[in-house]
């Protein structure tokens, strides 16, 4: 048998052939005949009444064909659109803007430059209104009210767990630590911004939407629902998600620009392209994080006993989070992490402020990063309060391998894990004890060196349909596989790669199940006219859901193949044995039919009573989520003169269950780690008291370059998921979730002897230098 | 808006066009010539997705006017390889130096220029050399390996 290179093989990626030749087809590469361009005029104020929009000032610009305002849209009942969290947000304001850079009007023109000229020329009269940017201030009585249609700035209160039991348990603890921490606003900043080309065909009543979306099918349904009153219907809407230049959660929501381009195409009868620029991307697209957390963790006789998290979540002017419907705070209640503790309670209060709406994930499965940051910081603090090394404390308090499946105090059933093995491996790889000895020597010399650990547990692969839906649509995902007569295949999925390499990994899963080599399998995603319905790619769900569907659909094909093979071999089905790529007659391994033989027969010589053809579809509804985990150890040196934190070494041991393509898994972890240290050290979007954004472009919002990024050192353990068909878990986001507290713990560790107990992020040189200065250790000339 | 006639040699082929003075080189390449392998990521010379070689030197074409490239030789990703694969393209493929592919053309052109100037760069030199190009997917480790692999391949080619 030829090697079919299924699971465990670092197969080179099928998609690279076009990418390395510059032949990827991204949104801005879509060019249709007669296409117009749309640009957006945006508000300079964070809160203001619009008194007049002088449309004539834009229309006077050469090439401008139309100006669309909130009043235009109001006529079509499209000025507002629903969010996924039962809130609403403006497509364009009818009278009031709620954040700086909010869309005010759309300008449609014959060229990209003319559209931009029109947006720049548009004069708008504003009456500025009072602004509230601090969510704590927004909750006070008498605070400026952000939303005219709401009673207050308080959006929701959500809580989970046993509040009284947790308070009682904390009261009974001998050691309790409390810490406030803010996880600031950040932005995924994929290198490709968002955009779309809307093409309305008035004769056919058909809309084609080329769109940077991670969830094309869900978008199609949303468009059908919000435009039904205008006569659009789902069978006349085709969403095509082309090659995506990075998503990370930022390409899940529906942005006003998409709706505007669609409206403009309907109004003009021509295709309309909208591509946002980087400033618009950072200033107006959904943000991530912005959780203000008060955490309390207690232990009794060295055993972790109770966790409490009280949280204020700044959602901007609308709750436009991209969470499953029943989870206003996402999966934040994974907060007990890797630890065996009996009492926990978490609460989140969502608040309106004069900022852009959100929040979405930043390469993370629905607020898991916030939860992991809290528990991993608190465990470190509690370890030291107990006078114990943070590694030893973790090893003692981990959920033990024999406790799986493990039901957490907050109700999750963890599928599998071996946390101690991962941490011990990371400690071996980095030489933990040697580093501690080095640190003691350096400390004696006045040098600042720190070692930080994070032993995270993730929760990915939403999800079981009994719990998880988006707008009522259950969060299954799908695979449809067709085997052609010559034994080659096409497979289509409801997910959508944004760089994860689905064309390769899905092909490998099918290769493993059917023995057809990956290069003989064409994988397609992103066209709602051809792919089966699915909820898309985010929250590390592709492998847990659509990857599982690929297995199940393959197995259906194999079972039909068994009937065909029995017919061809004139044998009883029960006497056939499957080995990768062929059936043979038990005891006579030479009497065999390959999957290619079977495929040919399915079209040329199928048994009577059996339908011709060889294809299958699976809509996979996972029985549970998967719980990837890992242990990271970060070693930092701090420059006493500049406050610069330099990551000297970073060891990451990940366990994502069975690995399909180890090369791709490592690549996902490298990228995730880099997006993990980014918010720890560099990235933040903040606002001044007037609601003016800082960090709204790449000169101020600092994405890591190759210089700030260390050489990642990876290790692995493999604890299969017991419920996934091939034992795999998700991995795309683990590192982003796990890395930040490792860096913070390392910096706090470097400064612990000075009395430093906490560092807020990002730990910029200025912030760190100020702490050094306060403690009298900043080097000065 | 004044317009000007310019002649730019792109990937060995001369193109003469009448362009607005303000037209950016990246739009000239993408919109006028239809070479969409050169991408736009930021408009502020920060991300390097639009990097091309301008007379052999990496330049961020989102902040170069097309008229400033009059008479220049420009290489874009479409001009790498000449039918086969350039060692840099080979290295990026073998070492998984790309994921979404959006930064890749600019990253490869920067790498090509780096290797032509310094055929055997250290890891630190590679990191410094590509630090004007942002990648959000790979974490750079495999890009460094890709450039190292390209360096090997280029040496093998020149030895052969």
Short mmCIF file of C-alpha atoms in Angstrom, two decimals, chain A residues 12-13 15-16 19-24 26 28-29 31 37 112-114 117 187-193 243-246 248 273 277-279 362-363 498-500 663-664 666-668 670-672 674-675 678 683 697-699 701 703-707 709-712, chain B residues 1 20 22-24 27 30-32 36-44 46-47 49 77-78 80 83-85 89-90 92-105 108 123-124 126-142 144-145:
data_model
loop_
_atom_site.label_atom_id
_atom_site.label_comp_id
_atom_site.label_asym_id
_atom_site.label_seq_id
_atom_site.Cartn_x
_atom_site.Cartn_y
_atom_site.Cartn_z
CA UNK A 12 3.02 20.48 2.82
CA UNK A 13 0.05 22.76 2.42
CA UNK A 15 -3.08 26.21 -0.48
CA UNK A 16 0.50 27.48 -0.59
CA UNK A 19 -0.25 32.09 -2.07
CA UNK A 20 3.47 32.03 -2.80
CA UNK A 21 2.79 33.06 -6.40
CA UNK A 22 0.61 35.99 -5.43
CA UNK A 23 -2.41 34.19 -6.84
CA UNK A 24 -4.54 34.10 -3.71
CA UNK A 26 -8.64 38.14 -1.44
CA UNK A 28 -9.82 43.51 -2.74
CA UNK A 29 -8.83 41.34 -5.71
CA UNK A 31 -13.26 43.25 -9.57
CA UNK A 37 -16.58 52.11 -4.83
CA UNK A 112 -11.75 54.47 -5.02
CA UNK A 113 -10.14 57.91 -5.02
CA UNK A 114 -13.35 59.75 -5.90
CA UNK A 117 -12.63 62.58 -1.97
CA UNK A 187 -7.86 44.52 18.27
CA UNK A 188 -7.14 41.44 16.18
CA UNK A 189 -5.58 43.60 13.46
CA UNK A 190 -5.47 40.91 10.80
CA UNK A 191 -3.14 42.17 8.08
CA UNK A 192 -6.02 42.14 5.63
CA UNK A 193 -8.74 44.55 6.74
CA UNK A 243 -9.24 33.82 0.61
CA UNK A 244 -9.13 35.56 3.97
CA UNK A 245 -6.02 37.44 5.09
CA UNK A 246 -6.34 36.55 8.75
CA UNK A 248 -8.91 35.79 14.53
CA UNK A 273 -16.93 47.51 -3.36
CA UNK A 277 -8.48 51.14 5.61
CA UNK A 278 -6.36 50.28 8.62
CA UNK A 279 -7.52 53.23 10.73
CA UNK A 362 -9.10 37.95 19.81
CA UNK A 363 -8.05 34.50 18.72
CA UNK A 498 -8.41 32.20 7.28
CA UNK A 499 -4.92 30.74 7.07
CA UNK A 500 -5.32 27.64 9.24
CA UNK A 663 3.75 21.21 11.03
CA UNK A 664 0.49 23.14 10.88
CA UNK A 666 3.25 24.07 15.44
CA UNK A 667 2.57 26.98 13.11
CA UNK A 668 -0.73 27.67 14.86
CA UNK A 670 3.81 29.97 17.02
CA UNK A 671 1.24 32.46 15.80
CA UNK A 672 -0.92 32.12 18.88
CA UNK A 674 2.88 35.87 19.29
CA UNK A 675 -0.70 37.10 19.65
CA UNK A 678 1.23 41.14 22.10
CA UNK A 683 -1.10 46.31 22.29
CA UNK A 697 -3.31 53.08 13.53
CA UNK A 698 -0.25 50.86 13.18
CA UNK A 699 2.08 53.63 14.30
CA UNK A 701 -1.09 50.17 17.90
CA UNK A 703 1.74 44.65 16.53
CA UNK A 704 4.81 42.50 17.33
CA UNK A 705 7.52 42.37 14.67
CA UNK A 706 10.16 39.65 14.35
CA UNK A 707 12.30 41.72 16.75
CA UNK A 709 8.98 37.99 19.09
CA UNK A 710 11.22 35.39 20.73
CA UNK A 711 12.26 32.08 19.26
CA UNK A 712 9.42 29.88 20.49
CA UNK B 1 -5.54 67.00 -10.63
CA UNK B 20 -2.96 61.09 -11.82
CA UNK B 22 -1.52 61.27 -6.63
CA UNK B 23 -1.93 57.68 -7.78
CA UNK B 24 -0.04 55.39 -5.43
CA UNK B 27 -2.77 51.07 -6.92
CA UNK B 30 -2.98 46.40 -8.59
CA UNK B 31 -5.64 48.40 -10.41
CA UNK B 32 -3.96 49.59 -13.60
CA UNK B 36 -3.07 41.64 -7.36
CA UNK B 37 -0.30 39.70 -5.62
CA UNK B 38 0.86 42.95 -4.01
CA UNK B 39 -1.43 43.57 -1.02
CA UNK B 40 -2.43 46.58 1.05
CA UNK B 41 -2.48 46.25 4.84
CA UNK B 42 -2.21 49.66 6.44
CA UNK B 43 -1.64 52.73 4.21
CA UNK B 44 0.94 54.05 6.68
CA UNK B 46 3.88 50.16 8.83
CA UNK B 47 2.94 46.63 7.80
CA UNK B 49 2.22 43.88 2.88
CA UNK B 77 5.64 38.59 -6.39
CA UNK B 78 4.44 37.74 -9.89
CA UNK B 80 9.62 35.94 -8.65
CA UNK B 83 8.16 30.06 -14.37
CA UNK B 84 9.62 27.84 -11.65
CA UNK B 85 9.87 28.72 -8.00
CA UNK B 89 9.20 30.72 -2.58
CA UNK B 90 10.56 27.20 -2.16
CA UNK B 92 8.50 29.53 2.45
CA UNK B 93 6.63 26.46 1.21
CA UNK B 94 8.95 23.88 2.74
CA UNK B 95 9.22 25.57 6.14
CA UNK B 96 5.56 26.59 6.50
CA UNK B 97 6.56 30.26 6.42
CA UNK B 98 3.05 31.38 5.56
CA UNK B 99 -0.48 30.81 6.78
CA UNK B 100 -3.10 33.22 5.40
CA UNK B 101 -0.72 34.33 2.67
CA UNK B 102 -1.55 38.02 2.89
CA UNK B 103 1.82 39.31 4.13
CA UNK B 104 3.68 36.64 2.17
CA UNK B 105 4.42 38.44 -1.12
CA UNK B 108 9.26 37.14 0.31
CA UNK B 123 18.91 34.53 12.78
CA UNK B 124 19.32 37.99 14.31
CA UNK B 126 17.03 37.83 9.37
CA UNK B 127 14.80 39.09 12.17
CA UNK B 128 16.16 42.61 11.75
CA UNK B 129 15.85 42.33 7.97
CA UNK B 130 12.15 41.39 8.04
CA UNK B 131 11.19 43.65 10.94
CA UNK B 132 9.51 46.12 8.58
CA UNK B 133 7.04 43.44 7.53
CA UNK B 134 4.27 42.42 9.91
CA UNK B 135 2.88 38.90 10.01
CA UNK B 136 -0.06 38.18 12.28
CA UNK B 137 -0.24 34.41 11.67
CA UNK B 138 3.15 32.71 11.86
CA UNK B 139 4.95 34.15 14.87
CA UNK B 140 7.96 34.58 12.54
CA UNK B 141 9.82 31.41 13.65
CA UNK B 142 8.98 29.59 10.42
CA UNK B 144 13.14 32.78 9.78
CA UNK B 145 13.51 29.10 8.89
#
